[in-house]
Short mmCIF file of C-alpha atoms (C1' of nucleotides) in Angstrom, two decimals:
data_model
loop_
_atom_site.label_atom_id
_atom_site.label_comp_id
_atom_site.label_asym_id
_atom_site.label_seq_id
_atom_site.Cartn_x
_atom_site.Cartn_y
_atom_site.Cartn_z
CA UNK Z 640 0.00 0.00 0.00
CA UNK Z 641 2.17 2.59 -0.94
CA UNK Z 642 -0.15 5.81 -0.35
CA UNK Z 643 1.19 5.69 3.13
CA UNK Z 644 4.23 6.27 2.55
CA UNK Z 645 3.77 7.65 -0.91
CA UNK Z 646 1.07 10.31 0.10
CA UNK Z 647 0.77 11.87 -3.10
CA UNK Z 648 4.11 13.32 -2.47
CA UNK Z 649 4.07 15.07 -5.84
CA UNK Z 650 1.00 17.15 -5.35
CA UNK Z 651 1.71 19.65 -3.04
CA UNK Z 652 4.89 19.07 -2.17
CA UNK Z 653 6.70 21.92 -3.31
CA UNK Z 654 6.19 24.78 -1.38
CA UNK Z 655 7.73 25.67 2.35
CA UNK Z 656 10.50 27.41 1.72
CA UNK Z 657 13.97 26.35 3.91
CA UNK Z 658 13.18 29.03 6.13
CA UNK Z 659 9.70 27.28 7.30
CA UNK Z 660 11.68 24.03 7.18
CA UNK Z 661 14.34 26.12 9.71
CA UNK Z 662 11.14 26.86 11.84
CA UNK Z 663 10.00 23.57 11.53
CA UNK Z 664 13.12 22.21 13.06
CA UNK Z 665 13.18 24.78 15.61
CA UNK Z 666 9.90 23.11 16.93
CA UNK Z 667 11.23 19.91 16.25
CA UNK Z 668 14.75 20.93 18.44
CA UNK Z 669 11.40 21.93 21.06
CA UNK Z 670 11.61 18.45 21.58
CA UNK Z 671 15.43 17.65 22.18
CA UNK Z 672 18.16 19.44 24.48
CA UNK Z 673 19.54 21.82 22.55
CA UNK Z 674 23.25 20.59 22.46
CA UNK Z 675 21.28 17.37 21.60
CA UNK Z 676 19.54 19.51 18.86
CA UNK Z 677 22.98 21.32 17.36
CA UNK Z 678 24.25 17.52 16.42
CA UNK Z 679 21.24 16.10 16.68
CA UNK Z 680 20.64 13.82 13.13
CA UNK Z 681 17.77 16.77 12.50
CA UNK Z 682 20.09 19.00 11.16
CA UNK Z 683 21.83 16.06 8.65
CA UNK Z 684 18.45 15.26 7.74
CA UNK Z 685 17.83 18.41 7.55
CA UNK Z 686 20.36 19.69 5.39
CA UNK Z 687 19.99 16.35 3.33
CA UNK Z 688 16.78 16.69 2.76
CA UNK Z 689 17.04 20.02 1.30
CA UNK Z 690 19.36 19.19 -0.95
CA UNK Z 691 17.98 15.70 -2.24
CA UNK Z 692 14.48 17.63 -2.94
CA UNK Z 693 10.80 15.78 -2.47
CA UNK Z 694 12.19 12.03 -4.12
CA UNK Z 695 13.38 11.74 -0.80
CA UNK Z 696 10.04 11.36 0.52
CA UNK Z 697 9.59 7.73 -0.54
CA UNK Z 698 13.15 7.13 1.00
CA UNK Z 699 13.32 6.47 4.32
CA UNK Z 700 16.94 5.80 5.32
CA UNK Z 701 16.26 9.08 7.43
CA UNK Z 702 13.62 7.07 9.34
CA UNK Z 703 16.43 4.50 9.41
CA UNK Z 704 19.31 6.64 10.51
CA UNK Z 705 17.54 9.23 12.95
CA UNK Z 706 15.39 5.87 14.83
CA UNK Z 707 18.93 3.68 14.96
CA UNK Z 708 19.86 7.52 16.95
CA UNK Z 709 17.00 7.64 18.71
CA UNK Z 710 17.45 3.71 20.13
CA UNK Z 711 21.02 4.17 20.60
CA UNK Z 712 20.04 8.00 22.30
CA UNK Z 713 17.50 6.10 24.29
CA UNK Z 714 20.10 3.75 26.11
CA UNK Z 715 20.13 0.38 27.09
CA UNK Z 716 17.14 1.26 29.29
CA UNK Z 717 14.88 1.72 26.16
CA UNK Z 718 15.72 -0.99 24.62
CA UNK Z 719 14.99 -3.42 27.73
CA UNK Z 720 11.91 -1.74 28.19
CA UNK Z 721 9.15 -3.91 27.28
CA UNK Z 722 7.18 -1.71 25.52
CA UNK Z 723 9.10 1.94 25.03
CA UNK Z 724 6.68 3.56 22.72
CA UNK Z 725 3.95 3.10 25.27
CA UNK Z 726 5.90 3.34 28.24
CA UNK Z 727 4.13 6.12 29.36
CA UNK Z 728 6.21 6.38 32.86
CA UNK Z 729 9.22 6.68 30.79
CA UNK Z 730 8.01 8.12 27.67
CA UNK Z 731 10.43 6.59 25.78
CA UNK Z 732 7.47 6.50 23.26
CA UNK Z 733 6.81 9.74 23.09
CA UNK Z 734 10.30 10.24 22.52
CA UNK Z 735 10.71 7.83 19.39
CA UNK Z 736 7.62 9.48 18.33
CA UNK Z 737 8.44 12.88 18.83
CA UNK Z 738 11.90 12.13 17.12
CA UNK Z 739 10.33 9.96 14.25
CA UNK Z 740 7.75 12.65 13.44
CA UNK Z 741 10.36 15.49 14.08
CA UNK Z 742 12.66 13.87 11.68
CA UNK Z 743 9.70 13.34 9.23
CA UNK Z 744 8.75 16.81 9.63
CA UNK Z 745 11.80 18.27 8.77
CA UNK Z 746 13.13 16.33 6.67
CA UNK Z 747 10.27 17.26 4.22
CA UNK Z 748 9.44 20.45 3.73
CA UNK Z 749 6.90 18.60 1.27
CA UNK Z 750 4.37 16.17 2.99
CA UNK Z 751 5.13 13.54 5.54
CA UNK Z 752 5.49 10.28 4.62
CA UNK Z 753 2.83 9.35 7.12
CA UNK Z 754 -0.99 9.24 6.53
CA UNK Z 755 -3.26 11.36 8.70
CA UNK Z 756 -4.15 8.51 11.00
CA UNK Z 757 -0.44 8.05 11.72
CA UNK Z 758 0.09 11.75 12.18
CA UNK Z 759 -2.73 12.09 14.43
CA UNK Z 760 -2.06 8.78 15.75
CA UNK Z 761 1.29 9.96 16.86
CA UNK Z 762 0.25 13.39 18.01
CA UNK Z 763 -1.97 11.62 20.38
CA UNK Z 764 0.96 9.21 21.90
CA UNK Z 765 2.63 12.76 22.40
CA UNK Z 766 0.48 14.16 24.45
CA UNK Z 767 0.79 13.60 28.27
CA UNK Z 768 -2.66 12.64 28.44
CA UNK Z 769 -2.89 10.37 25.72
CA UNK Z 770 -5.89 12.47 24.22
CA UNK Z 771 -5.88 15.32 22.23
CA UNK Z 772 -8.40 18.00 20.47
CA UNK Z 773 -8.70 18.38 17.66
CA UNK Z 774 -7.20 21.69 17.61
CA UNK Z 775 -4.04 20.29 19.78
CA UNK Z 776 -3.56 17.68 16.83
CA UNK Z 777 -3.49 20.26 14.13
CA UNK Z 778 -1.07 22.32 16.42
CA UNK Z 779 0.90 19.17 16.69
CA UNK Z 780 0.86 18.32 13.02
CA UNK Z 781 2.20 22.40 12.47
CA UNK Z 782 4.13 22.50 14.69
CA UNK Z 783 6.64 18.77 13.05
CA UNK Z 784 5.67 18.69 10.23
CA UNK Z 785 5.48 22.76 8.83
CA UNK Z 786 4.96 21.55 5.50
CA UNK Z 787 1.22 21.86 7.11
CA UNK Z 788 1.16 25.33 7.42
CA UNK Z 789 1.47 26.14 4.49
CA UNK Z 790 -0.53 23.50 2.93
CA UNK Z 791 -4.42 24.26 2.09
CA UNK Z 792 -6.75 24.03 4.81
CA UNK Z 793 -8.31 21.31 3.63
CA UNK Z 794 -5.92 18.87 5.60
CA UNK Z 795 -7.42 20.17 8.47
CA UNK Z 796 -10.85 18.45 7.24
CA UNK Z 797 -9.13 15.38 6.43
CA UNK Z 798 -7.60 15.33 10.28
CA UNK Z 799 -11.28 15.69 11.19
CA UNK Z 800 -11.75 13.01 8.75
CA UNK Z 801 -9.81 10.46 9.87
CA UNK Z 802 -10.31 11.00 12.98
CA UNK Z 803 -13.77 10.67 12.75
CA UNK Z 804 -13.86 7.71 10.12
CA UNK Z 805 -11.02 5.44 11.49
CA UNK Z 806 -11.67 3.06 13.97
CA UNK Z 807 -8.43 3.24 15.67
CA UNK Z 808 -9.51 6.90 17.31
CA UNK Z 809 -11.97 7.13 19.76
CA UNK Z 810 -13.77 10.26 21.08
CA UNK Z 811 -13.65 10.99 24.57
CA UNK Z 812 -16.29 13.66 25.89
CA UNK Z 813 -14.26 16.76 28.10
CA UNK Z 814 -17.81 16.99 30.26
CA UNK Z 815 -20.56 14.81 30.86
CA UNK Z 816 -23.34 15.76 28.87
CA UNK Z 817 -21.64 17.25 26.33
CA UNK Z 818 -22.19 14.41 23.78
CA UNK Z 819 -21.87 17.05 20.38
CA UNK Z 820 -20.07 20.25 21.76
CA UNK Z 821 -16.82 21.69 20.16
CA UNK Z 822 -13.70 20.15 21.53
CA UNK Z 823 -13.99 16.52 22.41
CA UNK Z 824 -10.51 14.92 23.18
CA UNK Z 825 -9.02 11.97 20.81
CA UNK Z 826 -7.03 9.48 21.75
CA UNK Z 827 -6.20 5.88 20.15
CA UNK Z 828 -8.24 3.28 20.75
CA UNK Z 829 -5.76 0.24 22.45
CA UNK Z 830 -7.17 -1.66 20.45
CA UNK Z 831 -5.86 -0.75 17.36
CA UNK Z 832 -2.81 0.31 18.28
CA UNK Z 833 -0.69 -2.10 17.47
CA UNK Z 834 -2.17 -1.94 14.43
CA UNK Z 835 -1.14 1.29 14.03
CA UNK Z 836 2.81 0.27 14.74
CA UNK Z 837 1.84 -2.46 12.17
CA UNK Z 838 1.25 0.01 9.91
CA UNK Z 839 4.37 2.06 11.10
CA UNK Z 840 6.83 -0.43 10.74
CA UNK Z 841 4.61 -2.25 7.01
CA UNK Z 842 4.85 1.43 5.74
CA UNK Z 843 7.16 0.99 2.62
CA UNK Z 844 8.26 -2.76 3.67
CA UNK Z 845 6.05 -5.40 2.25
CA UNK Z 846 7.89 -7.82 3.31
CA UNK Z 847 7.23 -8.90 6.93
CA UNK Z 848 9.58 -11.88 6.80
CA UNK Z 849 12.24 -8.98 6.68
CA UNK Z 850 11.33 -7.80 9.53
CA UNK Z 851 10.63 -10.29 11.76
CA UNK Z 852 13.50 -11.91 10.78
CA UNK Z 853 16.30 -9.21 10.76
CA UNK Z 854 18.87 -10.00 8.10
CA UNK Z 855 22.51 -9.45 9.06
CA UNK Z 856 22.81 -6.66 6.48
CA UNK Z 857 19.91 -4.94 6.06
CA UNK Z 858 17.73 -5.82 2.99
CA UNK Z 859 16.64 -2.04 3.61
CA UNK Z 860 17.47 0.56 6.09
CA UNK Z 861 13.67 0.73 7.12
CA UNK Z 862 12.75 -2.62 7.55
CA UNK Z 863 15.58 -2.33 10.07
CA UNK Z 864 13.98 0.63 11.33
CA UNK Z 865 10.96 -1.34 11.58
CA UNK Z 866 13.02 -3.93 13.49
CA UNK Z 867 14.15 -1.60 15.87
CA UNK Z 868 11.00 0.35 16.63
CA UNK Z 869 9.33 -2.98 16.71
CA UNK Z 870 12.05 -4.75 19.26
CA UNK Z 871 10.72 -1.33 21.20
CA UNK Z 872 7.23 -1.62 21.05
CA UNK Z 873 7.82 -5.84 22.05
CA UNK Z 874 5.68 -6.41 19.25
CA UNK Z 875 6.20 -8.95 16.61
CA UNK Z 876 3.69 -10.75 14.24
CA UNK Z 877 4.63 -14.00 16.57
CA UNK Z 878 3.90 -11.99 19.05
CA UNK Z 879 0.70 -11.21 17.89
CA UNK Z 880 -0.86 -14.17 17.07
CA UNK Z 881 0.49 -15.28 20.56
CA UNK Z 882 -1.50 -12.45 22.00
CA UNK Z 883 -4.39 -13.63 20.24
CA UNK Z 884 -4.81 -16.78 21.06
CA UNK Z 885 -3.57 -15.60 24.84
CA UNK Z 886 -6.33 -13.62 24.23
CA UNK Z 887 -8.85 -15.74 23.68
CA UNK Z 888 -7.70 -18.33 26.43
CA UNK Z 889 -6.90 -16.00 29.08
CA UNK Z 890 -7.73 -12.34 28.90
CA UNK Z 891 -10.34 -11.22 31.81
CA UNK Z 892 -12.80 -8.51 31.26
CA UNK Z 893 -10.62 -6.55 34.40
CA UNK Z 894 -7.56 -6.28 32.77
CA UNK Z 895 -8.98 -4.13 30.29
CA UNK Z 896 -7.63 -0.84 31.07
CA UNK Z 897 -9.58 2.46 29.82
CA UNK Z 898 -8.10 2.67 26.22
CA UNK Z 899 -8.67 7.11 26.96
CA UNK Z 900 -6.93 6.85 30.72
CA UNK Z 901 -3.94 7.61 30.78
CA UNK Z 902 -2.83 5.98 34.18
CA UNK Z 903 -3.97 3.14 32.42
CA UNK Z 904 -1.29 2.25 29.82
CA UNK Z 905 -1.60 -0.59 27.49
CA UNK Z 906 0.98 -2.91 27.86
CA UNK Z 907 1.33 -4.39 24.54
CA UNK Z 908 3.15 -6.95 25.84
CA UNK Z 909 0.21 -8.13 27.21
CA UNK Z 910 -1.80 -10.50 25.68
CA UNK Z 911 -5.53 -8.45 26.15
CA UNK Z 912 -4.03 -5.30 24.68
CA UNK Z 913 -3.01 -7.18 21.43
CA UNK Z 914 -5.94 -7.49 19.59
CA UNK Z 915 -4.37 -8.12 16.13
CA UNK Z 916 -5.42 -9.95 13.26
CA UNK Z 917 -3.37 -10.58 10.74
CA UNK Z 918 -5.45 -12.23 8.84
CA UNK Z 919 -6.29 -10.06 6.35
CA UNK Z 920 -10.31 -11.00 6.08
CA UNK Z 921 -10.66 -10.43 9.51
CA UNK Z 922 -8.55 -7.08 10.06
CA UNK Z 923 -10.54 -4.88 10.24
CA UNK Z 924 -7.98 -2.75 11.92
CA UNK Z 925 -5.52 -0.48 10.23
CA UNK Z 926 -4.59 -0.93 6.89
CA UNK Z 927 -5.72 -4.46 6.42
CA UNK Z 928 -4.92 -4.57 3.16
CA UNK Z 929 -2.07 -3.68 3.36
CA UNK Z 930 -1.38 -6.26 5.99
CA UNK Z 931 -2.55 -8.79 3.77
CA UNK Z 932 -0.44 -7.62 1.08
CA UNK Z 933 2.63 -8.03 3.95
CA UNK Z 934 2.22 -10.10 6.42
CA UNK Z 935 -1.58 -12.57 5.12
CA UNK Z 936 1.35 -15.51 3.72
CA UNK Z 937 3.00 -15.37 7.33
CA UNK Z 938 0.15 -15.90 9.38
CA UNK Z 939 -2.83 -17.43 8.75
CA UNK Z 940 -2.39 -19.17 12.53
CA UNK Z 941 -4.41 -16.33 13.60
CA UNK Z 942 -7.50 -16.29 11.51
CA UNK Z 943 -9.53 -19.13 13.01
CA UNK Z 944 -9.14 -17.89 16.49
CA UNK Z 945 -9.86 -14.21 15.25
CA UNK Z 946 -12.66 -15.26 13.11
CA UNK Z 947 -14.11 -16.30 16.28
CA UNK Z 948 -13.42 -12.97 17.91
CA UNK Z 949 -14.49 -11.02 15.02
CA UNK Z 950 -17.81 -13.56 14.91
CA UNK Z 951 -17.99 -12.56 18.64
CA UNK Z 952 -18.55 -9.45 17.22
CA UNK Z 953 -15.94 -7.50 19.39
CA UNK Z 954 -15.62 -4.19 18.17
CA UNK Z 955 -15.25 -1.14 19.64
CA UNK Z 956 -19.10 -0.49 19.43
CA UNK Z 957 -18.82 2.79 18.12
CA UNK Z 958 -20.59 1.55 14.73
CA UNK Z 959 -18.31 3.79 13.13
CA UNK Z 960 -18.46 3.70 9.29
CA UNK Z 961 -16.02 2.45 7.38
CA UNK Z 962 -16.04 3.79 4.27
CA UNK Z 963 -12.76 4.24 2.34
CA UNK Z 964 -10.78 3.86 5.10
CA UNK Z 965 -8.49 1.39 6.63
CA UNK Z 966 -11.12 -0.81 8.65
CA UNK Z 967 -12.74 -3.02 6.71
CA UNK Z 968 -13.87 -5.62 8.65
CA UNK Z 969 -16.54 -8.38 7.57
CA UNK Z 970 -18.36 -7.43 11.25
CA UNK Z 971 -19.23 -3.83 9.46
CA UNK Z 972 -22.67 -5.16 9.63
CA UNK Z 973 -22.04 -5.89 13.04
CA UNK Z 974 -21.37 -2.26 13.85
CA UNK Z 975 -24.30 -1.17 12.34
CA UNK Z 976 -26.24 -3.18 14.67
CA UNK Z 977 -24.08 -1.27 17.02
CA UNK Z 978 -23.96 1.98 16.98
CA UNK Z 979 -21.31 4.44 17.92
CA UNK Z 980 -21.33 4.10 22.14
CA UNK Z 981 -20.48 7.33 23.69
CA UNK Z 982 -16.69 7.27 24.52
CA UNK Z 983 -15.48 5.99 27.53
CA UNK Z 984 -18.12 3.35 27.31
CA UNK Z 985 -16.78 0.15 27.50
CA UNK Z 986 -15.27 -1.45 24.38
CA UNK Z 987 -14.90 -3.94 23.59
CA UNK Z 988 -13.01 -6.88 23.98
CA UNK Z 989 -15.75 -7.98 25.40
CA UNK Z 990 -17.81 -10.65 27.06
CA UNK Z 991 -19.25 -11.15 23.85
CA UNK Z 992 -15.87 -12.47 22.39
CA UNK Z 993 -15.59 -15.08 24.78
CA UNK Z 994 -19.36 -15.86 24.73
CA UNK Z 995 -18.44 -19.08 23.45
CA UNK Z 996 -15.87 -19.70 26.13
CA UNK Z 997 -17.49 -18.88 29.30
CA UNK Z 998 -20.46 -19.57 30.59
CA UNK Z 999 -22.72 -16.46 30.34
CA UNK Z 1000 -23.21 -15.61 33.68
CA UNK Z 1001 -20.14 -15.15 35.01
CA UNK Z 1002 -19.74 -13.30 31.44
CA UNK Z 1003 -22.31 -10.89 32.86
CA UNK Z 1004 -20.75 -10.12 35.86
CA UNK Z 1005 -17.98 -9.63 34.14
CA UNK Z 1006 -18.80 -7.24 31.88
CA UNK Z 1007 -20.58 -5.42 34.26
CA UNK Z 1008 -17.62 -4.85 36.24
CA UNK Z 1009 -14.88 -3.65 33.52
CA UNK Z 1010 -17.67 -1.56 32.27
CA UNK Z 1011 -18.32 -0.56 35.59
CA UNK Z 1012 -14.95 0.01 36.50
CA UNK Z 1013 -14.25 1.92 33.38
CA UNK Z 1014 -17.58 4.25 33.55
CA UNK Z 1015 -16.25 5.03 37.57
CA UNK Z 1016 -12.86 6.38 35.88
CA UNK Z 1017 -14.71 8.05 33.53
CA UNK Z 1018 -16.87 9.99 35.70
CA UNK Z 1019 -19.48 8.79 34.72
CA UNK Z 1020 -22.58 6.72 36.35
CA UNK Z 1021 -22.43 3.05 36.28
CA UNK Z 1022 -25.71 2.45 35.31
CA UNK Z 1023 -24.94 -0.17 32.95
CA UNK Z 1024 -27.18 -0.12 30.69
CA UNK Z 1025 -25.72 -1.14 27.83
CA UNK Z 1026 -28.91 -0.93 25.40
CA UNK Z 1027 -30.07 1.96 26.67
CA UNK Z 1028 -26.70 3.75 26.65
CA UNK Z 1029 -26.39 2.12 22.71
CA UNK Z 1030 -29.66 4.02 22.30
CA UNK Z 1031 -28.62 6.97 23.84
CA UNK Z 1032 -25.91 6.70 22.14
CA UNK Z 1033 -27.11 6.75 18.71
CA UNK Z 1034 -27.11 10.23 17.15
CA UNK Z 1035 -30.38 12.08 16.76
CA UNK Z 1036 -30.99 10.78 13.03
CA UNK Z 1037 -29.62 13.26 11.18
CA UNK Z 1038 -31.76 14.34 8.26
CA UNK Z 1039 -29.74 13.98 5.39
CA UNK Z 1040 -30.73 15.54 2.01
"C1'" DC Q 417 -8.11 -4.09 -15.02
"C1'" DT Q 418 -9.53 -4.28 -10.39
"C1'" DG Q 419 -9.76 -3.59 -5.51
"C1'" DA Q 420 -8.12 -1.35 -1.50
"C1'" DG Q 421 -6.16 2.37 1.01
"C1'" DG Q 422 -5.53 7.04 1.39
"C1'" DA Q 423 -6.21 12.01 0.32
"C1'" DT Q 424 -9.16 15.63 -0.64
"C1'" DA Q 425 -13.32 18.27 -1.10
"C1'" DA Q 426 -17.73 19.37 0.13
"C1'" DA Q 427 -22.08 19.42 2.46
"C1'" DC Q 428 -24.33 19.25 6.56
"C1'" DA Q 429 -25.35 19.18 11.64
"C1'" DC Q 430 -24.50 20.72 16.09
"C1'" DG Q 431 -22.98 23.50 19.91
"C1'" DA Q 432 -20.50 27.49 21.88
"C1'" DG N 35 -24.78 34.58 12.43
"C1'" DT N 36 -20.19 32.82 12.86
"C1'" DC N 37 -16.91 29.54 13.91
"C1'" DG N 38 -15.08 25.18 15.30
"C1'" DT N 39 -16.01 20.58 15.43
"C1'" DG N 40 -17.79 16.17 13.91
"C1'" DT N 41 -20.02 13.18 10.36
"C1'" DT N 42 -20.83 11.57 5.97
"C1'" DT N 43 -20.45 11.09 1.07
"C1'" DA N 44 -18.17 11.32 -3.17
"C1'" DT N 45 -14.31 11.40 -6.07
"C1'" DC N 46 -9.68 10.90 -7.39
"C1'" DC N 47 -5.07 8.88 -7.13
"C1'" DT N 48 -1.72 5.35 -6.28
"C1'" DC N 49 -0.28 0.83 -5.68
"C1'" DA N 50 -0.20 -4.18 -5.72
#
DNA sequence: CTGAGGATAAACACGA
DNA sequence: GTCGTGTTTATCCTCA
């Protein structure tokens, strides 16, 4: 799936002059000690990214170069962490994503070689609280990747746009009440998360072999990349399918931790938090094409336990339309029966996945209590009333020409 | 050629 | 009424 990383690089992607590119690395430097930032790799890419002009785009040894930096930068620490990128304690995450993106961003002063739903997706992981407005994502997206400010407005609707139409971000009211207001917070829905380091470390690399098994010399300098940031995140296809069928044998309603709270980090390593298909008929996550393209031959392991989840019809309940966009998923049907649920309800992984595991009553109670658990955190009543909240839930039809 | 993913544009609704 | 936000639809482009 090359848009990803292609992203229509051609179009616009002359414009920003090398003094917006300078400001653009000045935020980026926002991000690093500023000794760190005089030698830091931003300037090489920088400077060699100025002079290679926009081909560069659709070459990403600068992904390659500044993340082997950032891992080496990060110390032995990051690398032994379990799961750096969401290591919210230690941030390391937000650091490989603030230095990917920075890098990105000024290394281009043409588009990033990152979809919206990675940009936003990324902008979210940045933010202490692991949600974001809308208008904090835009300043995000200006502020590393400057190519944005001087870019029509319209990218602003398709942030709004993805955010709205992909599955893997979730909406999470500021006040009760306010269901429609201006300014809900974002922030990525677990679920799809590693889904959306799938689709980080797939961008450009069809080949998942090359990845999960790292060649000795490099067959390219991003599926190394992809190694790296993926020996980071902890998260491998194996590991995946492991998580799955951990998943399915193990995971308890309980340990599902509020995919918006922020003291409540998924753990990718962590079995529950990996909900990952990589079978491509049932990924209905992130770029499932695009992971069948890559990564369908490696593991079809997966499918019959997912089918089973997917049957289950575990989704995040929010009924949110497909359409164009990355989530396919042969439950779409599914979420039409479900409506959007207002955020913070409980997603999810749910009871209903393991309905055919558990006996239902002790799937009730279950249920009950994550959702219970997660509506307390939320602030919001524990009522749980799942049909009428689904009801509730469901926006006043809106009359549509 | 086809299908899928992604980008973009536009229209519309809603609330502040 | 305006603006920002959120949703939805349509269309186009690129890639495998």
């Amino acid at each position: 799936m090359g848009p990803i990383i292609g992203m229509s690089p051609d179009k616009k992607a002359e414009s920003p002059g090398v003094v917006e590119d300078r400001a653009g690395l000045r935020g980026v430097c926002g991000t690093l000690p500023e000794d760190e930032c005089a030698a830091s790799p931003l300037a090489t890419s920088l400077d060699r990214s100025s002079s290679s002009g926009d081909e560069e785009l659709t070459n990403l040894n600068w992904l390659h170069e500044n993340l082997l930096q950032n891992f080496t930068l990060g110390g032995p620490e990051a690398q032994s962490s379990p799961s750096p990128l969401f290591d919210i304690e230690g941030n390391h995450g937000a650091s490989v994503i603030s230095s990917t993106a920075a890098h990105a961003g000024d290394s281009v002063k043409s588009k990033p070689p990152f979809s919206f739903s990675l940009l936003i997706y990324m902008a979210i992981e940045q933010s202490p609280s692991k949600s974001l407005p809308v208008k904090d994502i835009y300043g995000w997206i200006l502020e590393h990747f400057p190519y944005f400010s001087s870019a029509p407005t319209g990218w602003k609707n398709s942030v709004r746009h993805n955010l709205s139409l992909n599955k893997c971000f979730r909406k999470v009211e500021r006040g009760l009440g306010k269901v429609n207001g201006k300014g809900s917070l974002w922030c990525v829905d677990p679920e799809y998360r590693p889904n959306l380091i799938q689709a980080l470390k797939k961008q450009h690399f069809p080949s998942t072999h090359s990845f999960c098994t790292p060649p000795a010399s490099p067959p390219s300098a991003f599926s190394t990349a992809r190694h790296l940031f993926l020996q980071g995140c902890s998260l491998k296809e194996s590991d995946i399918d492991a998580a799955t069928a951990m998943m399915l044998l193990n995971s308890a309603p309980g340990h599902h931790s509020d995919p918006c709270d922020p003291d409540s980090p998924i753990d990718l390593s962590r079995p529950d938090s990996v909900l990952v298909s990589s079978d491509p008929k049932q990924d209905h996550n992130y770029s499932s094409s695009s992971f069948q393209r890559c990564s369908s031959r490696s593991s079809s392991s997966s499918s019959s336990s997912l089918s089973s989840l997917d049957e289950a019809g575990c989704d995040s309940g929010q009924g949110r339309r497909t359409g164009s966009e990355g989530f396919h998923s042969d439950e779409d049907s599914e979420e039409e029966r479900n409506p959007r649920l207002p955020s913070l309800t409980v997603k999810c992984p749910l009871p209903v996945k393991r309905a055919r595991h558990e006996s239902k009553p002790e799937l009730d109670e279950e249920l009950k209590e994550a959702a219970g658990s997660l509506l307390h955190l939320a602030g919001i009543r524990s009522g749980l009333d799942l049909s009428k909240r689904t009801a509730k839930s469901k926006k006043p039809e809106k009359q549509r020409k």
